Coordinates of C-alpha atoms in Angstrom, one line a residue:
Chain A
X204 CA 16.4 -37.5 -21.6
X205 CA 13.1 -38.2 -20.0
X206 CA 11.8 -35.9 -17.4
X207 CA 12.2 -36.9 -13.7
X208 CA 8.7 -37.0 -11.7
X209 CA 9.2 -33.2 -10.1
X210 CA 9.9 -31.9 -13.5
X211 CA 6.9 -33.2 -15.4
X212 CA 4.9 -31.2 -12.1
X213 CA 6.9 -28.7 -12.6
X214 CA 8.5 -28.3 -9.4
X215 CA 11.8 -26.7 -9.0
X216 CA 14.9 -28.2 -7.6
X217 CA 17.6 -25.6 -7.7
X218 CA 18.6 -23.1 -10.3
X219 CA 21.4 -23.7 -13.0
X220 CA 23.4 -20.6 -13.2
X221 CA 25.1 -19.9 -16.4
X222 CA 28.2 -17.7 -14.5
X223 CA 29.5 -15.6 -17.8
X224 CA 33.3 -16.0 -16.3
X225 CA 32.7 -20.0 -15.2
X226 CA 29.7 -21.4 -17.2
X227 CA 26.5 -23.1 -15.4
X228 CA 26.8 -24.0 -12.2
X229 CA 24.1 -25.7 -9.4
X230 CA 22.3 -22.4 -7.5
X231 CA 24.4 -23.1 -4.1
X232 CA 27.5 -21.7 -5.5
X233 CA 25.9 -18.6 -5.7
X234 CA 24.9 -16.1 -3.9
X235 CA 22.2 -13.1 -4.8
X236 CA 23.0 -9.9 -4.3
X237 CA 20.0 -7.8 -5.5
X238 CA 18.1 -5.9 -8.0
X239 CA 21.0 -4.9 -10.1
X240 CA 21.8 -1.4 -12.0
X241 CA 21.6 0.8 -8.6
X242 CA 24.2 2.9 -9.0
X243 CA 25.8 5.1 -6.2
X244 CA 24.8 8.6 -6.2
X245 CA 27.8 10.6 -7.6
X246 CA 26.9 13.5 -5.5
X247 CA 25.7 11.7 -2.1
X248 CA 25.5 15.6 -0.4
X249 CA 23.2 17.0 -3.5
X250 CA 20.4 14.2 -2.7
X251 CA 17.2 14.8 -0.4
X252 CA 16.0 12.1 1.8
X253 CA 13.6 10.7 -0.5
X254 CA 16.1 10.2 -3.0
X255 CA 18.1 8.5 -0.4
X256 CA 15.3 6.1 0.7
X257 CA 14.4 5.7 -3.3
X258 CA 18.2 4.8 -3.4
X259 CA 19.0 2.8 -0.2
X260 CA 15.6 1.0 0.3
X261 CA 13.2 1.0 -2.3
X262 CA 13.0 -1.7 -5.0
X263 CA 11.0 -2.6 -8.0
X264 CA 10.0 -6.0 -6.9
X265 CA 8.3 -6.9 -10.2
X266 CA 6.1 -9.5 -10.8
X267 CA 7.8 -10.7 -14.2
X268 CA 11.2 -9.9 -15.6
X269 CA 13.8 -8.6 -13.3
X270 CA 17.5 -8.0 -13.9
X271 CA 19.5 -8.9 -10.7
X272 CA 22.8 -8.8 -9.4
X273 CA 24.3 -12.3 -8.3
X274 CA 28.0 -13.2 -7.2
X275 CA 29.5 -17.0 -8.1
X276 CA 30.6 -17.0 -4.3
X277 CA 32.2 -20.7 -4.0
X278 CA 33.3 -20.5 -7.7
X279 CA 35.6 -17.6 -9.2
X280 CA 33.8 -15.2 -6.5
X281 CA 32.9 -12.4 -9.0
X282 CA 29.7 -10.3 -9.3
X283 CA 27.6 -10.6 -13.0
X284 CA 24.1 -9.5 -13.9
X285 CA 20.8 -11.8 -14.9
X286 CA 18.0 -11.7 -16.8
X287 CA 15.1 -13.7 -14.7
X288 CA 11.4 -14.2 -14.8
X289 CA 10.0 -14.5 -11.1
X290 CA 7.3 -16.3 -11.8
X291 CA 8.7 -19.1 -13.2
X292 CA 12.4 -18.6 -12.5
X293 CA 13.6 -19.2 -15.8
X294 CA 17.0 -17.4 -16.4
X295 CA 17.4 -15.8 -19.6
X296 CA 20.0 -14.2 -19.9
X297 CA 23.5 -13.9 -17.6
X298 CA 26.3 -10.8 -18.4
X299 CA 29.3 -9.2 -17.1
X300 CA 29.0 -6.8 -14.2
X301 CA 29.4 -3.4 -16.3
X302 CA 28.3 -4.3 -19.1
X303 CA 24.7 -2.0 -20.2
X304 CA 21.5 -3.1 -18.6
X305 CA 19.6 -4.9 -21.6
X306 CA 16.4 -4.4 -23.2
X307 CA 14.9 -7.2 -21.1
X308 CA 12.2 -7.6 -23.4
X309 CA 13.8 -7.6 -26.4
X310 CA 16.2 -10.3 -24.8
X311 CA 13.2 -12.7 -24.1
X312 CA 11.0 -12.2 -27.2
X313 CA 14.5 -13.2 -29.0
X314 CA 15.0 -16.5 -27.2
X315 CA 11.2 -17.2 -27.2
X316 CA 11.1 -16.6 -30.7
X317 CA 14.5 -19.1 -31.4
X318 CA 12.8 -22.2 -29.3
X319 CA 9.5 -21.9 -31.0
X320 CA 11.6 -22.6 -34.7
X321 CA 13.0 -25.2 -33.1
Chain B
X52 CA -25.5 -16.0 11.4
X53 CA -26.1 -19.2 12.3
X54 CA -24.5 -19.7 16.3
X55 CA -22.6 -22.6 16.7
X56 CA -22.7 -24.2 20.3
X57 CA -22.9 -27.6 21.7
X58 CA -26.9 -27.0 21.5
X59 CA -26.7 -26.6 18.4
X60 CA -24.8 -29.5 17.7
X61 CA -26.8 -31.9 19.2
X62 CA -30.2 -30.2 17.5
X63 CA -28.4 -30.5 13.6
X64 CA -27.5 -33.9 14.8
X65 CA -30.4 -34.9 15.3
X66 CA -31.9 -33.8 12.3
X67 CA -29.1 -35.0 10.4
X68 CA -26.9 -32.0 9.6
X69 CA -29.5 -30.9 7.0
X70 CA -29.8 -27.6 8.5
X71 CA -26.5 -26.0 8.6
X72 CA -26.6 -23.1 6.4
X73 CA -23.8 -21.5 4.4
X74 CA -20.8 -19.6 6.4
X75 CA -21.0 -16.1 4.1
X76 CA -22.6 -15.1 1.6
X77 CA -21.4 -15.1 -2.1
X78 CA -22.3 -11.7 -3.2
X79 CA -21.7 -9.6 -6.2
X80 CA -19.9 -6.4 -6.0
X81 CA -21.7 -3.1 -4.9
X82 CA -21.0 0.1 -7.3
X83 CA -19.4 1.3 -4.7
X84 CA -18.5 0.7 -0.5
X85 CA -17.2 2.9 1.9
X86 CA -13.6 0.9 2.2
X87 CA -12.4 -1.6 0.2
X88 CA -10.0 -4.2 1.5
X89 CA -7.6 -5.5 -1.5
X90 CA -6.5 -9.4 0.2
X91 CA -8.8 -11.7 1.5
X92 CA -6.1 -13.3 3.9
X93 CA -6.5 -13.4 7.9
X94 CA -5.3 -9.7 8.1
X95 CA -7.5 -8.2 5.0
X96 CA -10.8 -10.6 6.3
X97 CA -9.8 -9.0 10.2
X98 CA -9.7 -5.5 9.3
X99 CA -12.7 -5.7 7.3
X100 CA -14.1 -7.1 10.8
X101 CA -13.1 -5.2 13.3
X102 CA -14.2 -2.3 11.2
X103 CA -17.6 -3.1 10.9
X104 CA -17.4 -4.4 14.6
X105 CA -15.6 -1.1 16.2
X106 CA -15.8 1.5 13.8
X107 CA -19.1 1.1 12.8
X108 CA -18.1 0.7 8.7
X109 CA -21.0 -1.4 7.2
X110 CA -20.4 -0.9 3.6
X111 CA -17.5 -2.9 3.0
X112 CA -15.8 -5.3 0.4
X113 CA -12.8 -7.4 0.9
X114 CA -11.7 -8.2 -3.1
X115 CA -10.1 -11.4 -3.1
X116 CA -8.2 -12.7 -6.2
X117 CA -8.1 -16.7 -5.5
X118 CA -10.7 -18.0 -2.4
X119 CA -10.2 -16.6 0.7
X120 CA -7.3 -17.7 3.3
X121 CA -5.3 -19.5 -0.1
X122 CA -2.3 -17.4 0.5
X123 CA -0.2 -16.9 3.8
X124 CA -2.7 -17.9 5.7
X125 CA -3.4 -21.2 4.4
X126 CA 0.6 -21.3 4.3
X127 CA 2.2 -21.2 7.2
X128 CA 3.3 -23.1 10.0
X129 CA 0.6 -21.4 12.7
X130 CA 3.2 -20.4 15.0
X131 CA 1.8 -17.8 17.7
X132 CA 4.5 -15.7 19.8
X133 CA 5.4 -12.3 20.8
X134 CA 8.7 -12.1 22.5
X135 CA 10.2 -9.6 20.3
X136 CA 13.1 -7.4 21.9
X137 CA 11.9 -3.5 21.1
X138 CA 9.3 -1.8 22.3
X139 CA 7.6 -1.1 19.8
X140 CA 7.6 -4.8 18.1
X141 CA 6.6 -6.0 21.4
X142 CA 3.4 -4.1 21.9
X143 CA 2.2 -4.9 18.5
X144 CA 2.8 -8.7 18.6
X145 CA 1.4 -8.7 22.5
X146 CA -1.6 -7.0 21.3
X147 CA -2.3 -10.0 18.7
X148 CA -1.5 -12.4 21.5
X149 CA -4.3 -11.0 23.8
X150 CA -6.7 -11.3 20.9
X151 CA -5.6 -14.7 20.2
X152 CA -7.1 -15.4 23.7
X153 CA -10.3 -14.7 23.2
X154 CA -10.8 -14.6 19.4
X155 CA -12.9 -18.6 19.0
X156 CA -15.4 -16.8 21.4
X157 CA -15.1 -13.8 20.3
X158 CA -15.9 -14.5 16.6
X159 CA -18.2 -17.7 17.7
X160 CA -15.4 -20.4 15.6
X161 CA -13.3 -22.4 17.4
X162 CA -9.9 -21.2 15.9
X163 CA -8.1 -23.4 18.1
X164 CA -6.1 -21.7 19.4
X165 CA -3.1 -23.5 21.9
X166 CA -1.1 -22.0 24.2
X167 CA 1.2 -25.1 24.3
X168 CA 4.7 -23.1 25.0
X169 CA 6.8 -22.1 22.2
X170 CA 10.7 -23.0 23.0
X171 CA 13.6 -21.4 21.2
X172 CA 17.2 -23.1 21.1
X173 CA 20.2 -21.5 22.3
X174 CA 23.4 -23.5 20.5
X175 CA 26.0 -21.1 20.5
X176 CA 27.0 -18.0 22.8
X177 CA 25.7 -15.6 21.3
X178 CA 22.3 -17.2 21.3
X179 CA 22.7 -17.2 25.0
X180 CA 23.7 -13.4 25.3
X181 CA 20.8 -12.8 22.7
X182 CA 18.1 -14.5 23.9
X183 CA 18.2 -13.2 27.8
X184 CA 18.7 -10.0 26.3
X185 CA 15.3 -10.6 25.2
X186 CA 13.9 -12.0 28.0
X187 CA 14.8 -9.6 30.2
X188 CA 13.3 -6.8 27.5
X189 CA 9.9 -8.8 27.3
X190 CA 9.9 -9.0 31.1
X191 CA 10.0 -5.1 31.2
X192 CA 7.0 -5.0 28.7
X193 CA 5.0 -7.6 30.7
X194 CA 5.5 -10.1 27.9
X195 CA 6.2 -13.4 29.4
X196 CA 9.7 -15.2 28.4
X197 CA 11.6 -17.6 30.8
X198 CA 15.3 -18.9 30.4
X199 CA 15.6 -22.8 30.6
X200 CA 18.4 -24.4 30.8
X201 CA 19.3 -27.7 28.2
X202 CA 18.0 -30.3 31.0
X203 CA 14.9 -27.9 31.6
X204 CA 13.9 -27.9 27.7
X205 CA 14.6 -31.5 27.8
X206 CA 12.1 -31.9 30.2
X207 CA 9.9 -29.5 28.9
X208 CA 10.0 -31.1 25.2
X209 CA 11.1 -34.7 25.8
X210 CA 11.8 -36.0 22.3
X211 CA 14.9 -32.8 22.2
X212 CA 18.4 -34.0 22.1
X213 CA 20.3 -32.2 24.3
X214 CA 23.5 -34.5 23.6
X215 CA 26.8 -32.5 23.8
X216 CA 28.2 -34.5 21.0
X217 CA 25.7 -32.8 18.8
X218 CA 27.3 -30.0 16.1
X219 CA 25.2 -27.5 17.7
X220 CA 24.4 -28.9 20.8
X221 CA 21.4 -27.5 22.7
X222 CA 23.0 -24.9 25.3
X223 CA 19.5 -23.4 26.6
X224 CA 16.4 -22.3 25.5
X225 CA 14.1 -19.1 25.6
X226 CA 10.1 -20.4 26.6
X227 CA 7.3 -18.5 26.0
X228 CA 4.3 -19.9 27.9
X229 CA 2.1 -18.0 26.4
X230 CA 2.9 -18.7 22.7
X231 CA 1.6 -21.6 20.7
X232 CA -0.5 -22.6 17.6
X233 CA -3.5 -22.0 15.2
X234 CA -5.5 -23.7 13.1
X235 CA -4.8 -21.5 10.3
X236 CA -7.8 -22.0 7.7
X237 CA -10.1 -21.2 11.0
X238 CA -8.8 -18.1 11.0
X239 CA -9.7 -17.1 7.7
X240 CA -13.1 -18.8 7.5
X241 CA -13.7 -17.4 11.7
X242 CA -13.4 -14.2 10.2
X243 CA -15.0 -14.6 7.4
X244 CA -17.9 -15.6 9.1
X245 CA -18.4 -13.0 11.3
X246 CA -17.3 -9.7 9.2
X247 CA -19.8 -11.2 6.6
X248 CA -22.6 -11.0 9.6
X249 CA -21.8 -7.4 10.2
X250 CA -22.9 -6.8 6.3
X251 CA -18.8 -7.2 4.5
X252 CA -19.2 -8.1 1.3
X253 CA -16.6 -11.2 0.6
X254 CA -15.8 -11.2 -3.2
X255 CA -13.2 -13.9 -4.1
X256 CA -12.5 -14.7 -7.4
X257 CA -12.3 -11.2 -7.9
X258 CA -8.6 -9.8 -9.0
X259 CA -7.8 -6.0 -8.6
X260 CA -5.9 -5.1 -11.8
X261 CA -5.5 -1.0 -11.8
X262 CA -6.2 1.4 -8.5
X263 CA -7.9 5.0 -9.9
X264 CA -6.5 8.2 -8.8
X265 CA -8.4 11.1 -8.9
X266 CA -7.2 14.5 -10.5
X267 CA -6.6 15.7 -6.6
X268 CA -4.5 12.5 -6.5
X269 CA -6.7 10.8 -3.8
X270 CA -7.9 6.9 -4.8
X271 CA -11.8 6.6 -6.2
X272 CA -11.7 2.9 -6.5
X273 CA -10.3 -0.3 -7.8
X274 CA -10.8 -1.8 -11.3
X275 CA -11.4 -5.4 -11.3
X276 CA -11.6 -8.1 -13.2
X277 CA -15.3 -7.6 -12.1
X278 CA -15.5 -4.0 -13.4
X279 CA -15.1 -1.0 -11.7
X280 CA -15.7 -0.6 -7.9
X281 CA -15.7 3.1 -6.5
X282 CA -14.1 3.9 -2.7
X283 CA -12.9 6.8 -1.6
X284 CA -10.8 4.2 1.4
X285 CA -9.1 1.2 0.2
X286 CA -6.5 -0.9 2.4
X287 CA -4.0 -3.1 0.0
X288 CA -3.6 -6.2 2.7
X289 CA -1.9 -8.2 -0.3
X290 CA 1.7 -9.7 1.7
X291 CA 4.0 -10.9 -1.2
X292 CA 1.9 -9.0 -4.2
X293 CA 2.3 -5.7 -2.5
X294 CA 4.8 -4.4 -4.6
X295 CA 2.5 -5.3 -7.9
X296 CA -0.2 -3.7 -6.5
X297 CA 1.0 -0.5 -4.8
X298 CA 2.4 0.2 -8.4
X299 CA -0.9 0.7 -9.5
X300 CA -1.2 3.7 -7.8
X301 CA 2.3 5.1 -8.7
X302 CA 4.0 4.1 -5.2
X303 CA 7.4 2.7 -5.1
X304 CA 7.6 0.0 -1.7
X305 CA 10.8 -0.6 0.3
X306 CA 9.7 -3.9 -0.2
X307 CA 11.3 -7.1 -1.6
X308 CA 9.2 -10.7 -2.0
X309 CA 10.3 -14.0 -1.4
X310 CA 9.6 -17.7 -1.6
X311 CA 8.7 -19.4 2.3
X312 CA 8.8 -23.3 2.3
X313 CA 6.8 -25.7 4.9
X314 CA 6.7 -28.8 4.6
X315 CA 4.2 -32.0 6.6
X316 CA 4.9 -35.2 7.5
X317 CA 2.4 -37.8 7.4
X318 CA 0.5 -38.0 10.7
X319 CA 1.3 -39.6 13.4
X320 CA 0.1 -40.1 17.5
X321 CA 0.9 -37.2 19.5
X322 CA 4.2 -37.2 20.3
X323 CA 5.2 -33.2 20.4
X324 CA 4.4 -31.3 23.3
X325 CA 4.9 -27.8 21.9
X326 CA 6.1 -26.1 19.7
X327 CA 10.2 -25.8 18.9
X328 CA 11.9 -22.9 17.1
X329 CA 16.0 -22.7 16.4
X330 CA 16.8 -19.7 14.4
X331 CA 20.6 -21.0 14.5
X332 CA 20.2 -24.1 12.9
X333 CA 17.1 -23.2 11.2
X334 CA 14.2 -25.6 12.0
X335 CA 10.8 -25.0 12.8
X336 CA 8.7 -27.7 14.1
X337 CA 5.1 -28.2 15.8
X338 CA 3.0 -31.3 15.5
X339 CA -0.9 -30.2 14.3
X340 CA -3.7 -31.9 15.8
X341 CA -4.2 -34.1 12.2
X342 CA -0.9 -35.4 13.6
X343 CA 1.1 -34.1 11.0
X344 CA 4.7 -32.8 12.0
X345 CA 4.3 -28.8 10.6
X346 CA 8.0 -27.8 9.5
X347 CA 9.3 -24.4 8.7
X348 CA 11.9 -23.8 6.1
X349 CA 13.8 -21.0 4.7
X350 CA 13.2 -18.3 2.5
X351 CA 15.1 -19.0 -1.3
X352 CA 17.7 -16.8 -2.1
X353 CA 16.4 -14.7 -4.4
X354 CA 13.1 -12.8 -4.8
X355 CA 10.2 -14.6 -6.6
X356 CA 6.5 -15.2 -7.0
X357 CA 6.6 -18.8 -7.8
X358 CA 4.9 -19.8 -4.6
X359 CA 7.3 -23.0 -4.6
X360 CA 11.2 -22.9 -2.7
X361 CA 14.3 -24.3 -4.0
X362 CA 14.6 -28.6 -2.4
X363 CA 18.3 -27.9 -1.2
X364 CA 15.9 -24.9 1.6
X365 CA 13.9 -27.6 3.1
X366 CA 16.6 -30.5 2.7
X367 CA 18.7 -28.3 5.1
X368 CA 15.8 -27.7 8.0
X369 CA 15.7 -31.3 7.9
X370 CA 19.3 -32.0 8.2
X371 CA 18.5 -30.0 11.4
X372 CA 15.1 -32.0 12.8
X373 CA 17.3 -35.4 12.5
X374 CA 19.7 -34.0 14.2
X375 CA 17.7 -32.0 16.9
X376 CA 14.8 -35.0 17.1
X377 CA 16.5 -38.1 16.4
X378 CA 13.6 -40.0 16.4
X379 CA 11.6 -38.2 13.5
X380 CA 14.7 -39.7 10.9
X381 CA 12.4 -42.1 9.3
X382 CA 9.3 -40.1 9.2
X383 CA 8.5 -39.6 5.6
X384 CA 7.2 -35.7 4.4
X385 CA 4.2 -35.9 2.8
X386 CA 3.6 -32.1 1.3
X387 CA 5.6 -28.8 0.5
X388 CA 4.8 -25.6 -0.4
X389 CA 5.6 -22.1 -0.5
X390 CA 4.5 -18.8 -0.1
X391 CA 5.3 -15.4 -1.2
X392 CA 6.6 -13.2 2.0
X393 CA 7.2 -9.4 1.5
X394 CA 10.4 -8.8 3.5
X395 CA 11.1 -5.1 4.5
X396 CA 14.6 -3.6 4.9
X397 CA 14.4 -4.0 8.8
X398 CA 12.1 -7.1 9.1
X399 CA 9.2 -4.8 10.6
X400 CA 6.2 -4.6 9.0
X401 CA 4.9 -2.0 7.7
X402 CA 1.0 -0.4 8.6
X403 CA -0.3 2.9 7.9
X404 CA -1.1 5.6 5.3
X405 CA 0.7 6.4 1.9
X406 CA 2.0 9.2 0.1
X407 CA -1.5 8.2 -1.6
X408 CA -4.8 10.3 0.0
X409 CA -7.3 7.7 1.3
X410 CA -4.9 4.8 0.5
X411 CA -3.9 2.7 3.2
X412 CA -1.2 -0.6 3.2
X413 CA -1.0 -3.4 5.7
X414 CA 2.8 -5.0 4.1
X415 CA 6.1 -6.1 5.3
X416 CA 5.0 -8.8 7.4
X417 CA 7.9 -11.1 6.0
X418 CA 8.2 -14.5 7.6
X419 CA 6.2 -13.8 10.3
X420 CA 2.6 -12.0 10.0
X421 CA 0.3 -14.5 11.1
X422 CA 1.0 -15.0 14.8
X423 CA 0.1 -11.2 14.4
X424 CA -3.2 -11.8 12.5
X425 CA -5.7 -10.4 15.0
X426 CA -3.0 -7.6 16.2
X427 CA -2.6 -6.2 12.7
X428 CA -6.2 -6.4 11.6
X429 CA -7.5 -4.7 14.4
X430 CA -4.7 -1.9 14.3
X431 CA -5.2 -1.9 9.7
X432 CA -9.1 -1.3 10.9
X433 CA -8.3 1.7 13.0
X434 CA -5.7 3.1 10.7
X435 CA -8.6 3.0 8.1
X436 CA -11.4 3.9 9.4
X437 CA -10.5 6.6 11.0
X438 CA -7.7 7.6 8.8
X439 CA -5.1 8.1 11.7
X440 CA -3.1 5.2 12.8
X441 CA -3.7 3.5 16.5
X442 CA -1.0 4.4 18.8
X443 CA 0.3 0.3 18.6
X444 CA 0.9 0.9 14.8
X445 CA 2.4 4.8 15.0
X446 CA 5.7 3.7 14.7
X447 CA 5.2 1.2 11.9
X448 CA 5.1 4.0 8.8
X449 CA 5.9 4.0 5.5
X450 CA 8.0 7.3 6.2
X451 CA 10.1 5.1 8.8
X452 CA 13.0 4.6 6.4
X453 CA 13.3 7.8 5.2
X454 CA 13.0 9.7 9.1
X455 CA 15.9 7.0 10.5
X456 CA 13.6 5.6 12.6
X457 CA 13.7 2.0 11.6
X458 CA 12.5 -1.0 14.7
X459 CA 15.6 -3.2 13.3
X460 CA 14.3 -6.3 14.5
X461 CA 16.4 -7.9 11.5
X462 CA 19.9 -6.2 12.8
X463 CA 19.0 -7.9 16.4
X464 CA 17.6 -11.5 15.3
X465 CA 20.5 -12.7 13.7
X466 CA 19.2 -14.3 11.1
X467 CA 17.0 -15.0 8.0
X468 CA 13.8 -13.8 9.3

């Protein structure tokens, strides 16, 4: 199919979401929910306040690959992990919440490598 | 520096503009200045200003990665205000607001800067409760902030539809006299201009890539992608890439970034008195004095650094203009854009020292930093220069979110922010 005008400028219009319960879905069924992998302290009374504010308020904010935490609100409502660039938005790769946090690079030099065969 | 006055005026004009003579300098960088500002943005280009201006600084660089004012502050939609509800929030932004009023003669550029009212839409209850809860805060901190009722705004901003059949009809509104517009590019180039007069060196084109630590921990400089430049001082005034760069020197932010949309229409007559705000149903509006309708959007969902926002963000705010300005539904838009915002955990900014000896960060501004531009600069230039924050920015540190002492202007807005 030939690319619309805002494509062939690159503009974005909204995400397409591959939910791993519901398959892809427009962005506004969605909501984010945050750098992903935090995981509750399992002793809250052993941590110090700076492990606190590391925990409660500080985020990696990467320019580049970020794994994130999103939840297919308006859809089957459950939470799953991505695999996204934030420069260019592109998601690579969408799991189950639970599942291990990937080898984000590893995940991206694999599809890379699979569309430049093609 | 070259003065610009009416006298002036008329003398290049009648030597046909031939003698104007460049704004600032294009200079290569110094082995080494006594501050460095990372950001050449309104905030980075102000600090490095008011600390050669009040602090007597003269060796200073502000490292720009792009050209100067190409970020934020070529990206926003100019809106000037400071009737924030806590204390705190409220003596910051006022202190911008006072500078605002005398910055074009203070830096010698017309930064025209109008004081034509800023009105905020109450549509729902709680927007009433809310908003003279803040009036009645500004009032106590001698910022000015007036409650109008729907007939009142209407007469105030005539092309506002204060219909009842609306789906959020117009209830009231919150007016700050005081609060108006920019012209955002003058900002940048204002100070510009005059921090380069005072001896800063403006280096654009010039993108910080690693921050050196010394073996007692304390910063010695920046490397660049023009080499190495040594400072024992350096101030990362960066907005959105705050994150990136504060990881250069091993700090961790409590930080997240975001795509901001505007949008313009194409211009047209005057035909907006002011400018209009409604937080409920999200729009944004001024007209500029091109002629172009200047429209706020939201922030996307998610965090990014694409510098562009999602069509279904500004779709919405204009869902809202047609509905709030009936007669703007055939105006075509003409541009969008976005830019990055770095969004704190309580929507306060965040100015002050680091865990970091001798480095300094000027972040957090989120949606909002440049009605605060002259504010923050002049507070960042203190903070700096004399290593100590001002007593206007005390509150605003880093160690905020780990002491419980956050200024949760997010908790009391109400909404994206």
């Amino acid at each position: 199919m030939p690319l619309s005008r805002t494509e062939r400028r690159g503009e974005k219009q909204m995400l397409l979401i591959a939910c791993p319960y519901c398959g892809e879905r427009p962005e506004t069924e969605f909501r984010y929910a945050g750098e992903a992998h935090i995981a509750r302290p399992s002793d809250p009374s052993a941590l110090n306040d700076d492990e606190w504010v590391d925990f409660l308020y500080q985020r990696a904010n990467p320019k580049g690959l970020h794994v994130e935490r999103w939840r297919h609100i308006h859809g089957c409502a459950r939470f799953f992990n991505a695999v996204r660039d934030t420069v260019s938005d592109r998601i690579f790769k969408t799991y189950e919440a639970g599942e291990p946090r990937p080898d984000v690079n590893a995940v991206v030099a694999d599809i890379l490598a699979k569309e430049s065969e093609r | 520096m070259q003065k610009f006055s009416g006298f002036s005026l008329i003398r290049q004009a009648l030597s046909g503009h031939q003698g104007w003579q460049a704004q600032w300098r294009t200079p290569e960088p110094k082995a080494s200045y006594d501050a460095i500002i990372v950001g050449g943005g309104g905030h980075g280009l102000g600090a490095a200003y008011y600390m050669a201006r009040e602090h007597g600084l003269k060796n200073i660089a502000v490292l720009e990665r792009g050209w100067i004012g190409g970020g934020n502050t070529g990206r926003n939609t100019t809106i000037i205000r400071s009737n924030y509800l806590f204390d705190e929030s409220a003596a910051l932004f006022d202190h911008a607001v006072k500078l605002w009023e005398g910055l074009s003669q203070d830096l010698n550029y017309n930064v025209m800067f109008s004081q034509r009212g800023v009105l905020m839409l109450a549509h729902t209850v709680h927007d009433v409760q809310s908003f003279k809860r803040h009036i009645h805060a500004n009032r106590l901190n001698g910022v000015d902030n007036e409650w109008l009722s729907a007939e009142e705004a209407k007469e105030f901003c005539p092309p506002l539809n204060i219909s009842p059949g609306m789906r959020y009809p117009v209830v009231g509104a919150a007016l700050q006299r005081r609060g108006g517009v920019a012209r955002h590019d003058a900002v940048a180039w204002g100070y510009a201009r005059a921090a380069d007069a005072l001896g800063v060196d403006i280096i654009q084109n010039c993108e910080v890539t690693g921050i050196r630590r010394g073996v007692n921990g304390a910063v010695e400089g920046v490397e660049t992608t023009k080499g190495f430049i040594g400072s024992k001082r350096i101030g990362v005034s960066a907005a959105g890439h705050t994150s990136v760069l504060m990881a250069m020197a091993g700090v961790r932010m409590p930080l997240e970034s975001y795509p901001l949309q505007a949008l313009v229409s194409e211009p047209v007559k005057p035909v907006f008195p002011c400018v209009v705000m409604s937080n409920t149903i999200h729009a944004y509006i001024s007209q500029s004095d091109k002629g172009e309708l200047v429209i706020g959007a939201g922030t996307d969902a998610y965090t990014s650094y694409s510098q562009r926002g999602a069509l279904h963000i500004a779709t919405h705010t204009l869902d809202a203009i047609c509905e709030l300005f009936p007669m703007f539904r055939r105006m075509r838009m003409l541009r969008n854009w976005g830019g990055i915002v770095d969004v704190t955990p309580d929507r306060s900014p965040i100015i002050g020292k680091t865990p970091v000896p001798g480095l300094f960060v000027n972040c957090g501004w989120g949606t909002g930093g440049f009605k605060a531009t002259p504010g923050s600069a002049h507070v960042f230039a203190h903070t700096i220069a004399t290593g100590e924050p001002h007593k206007i920015n005390a509150p605003f540190t880093l160690e905020r979110f780990r002491d419980g002492l956050m200024i949760d202007e997010a908790a009391d807005a109400a909404v994206a922010h």
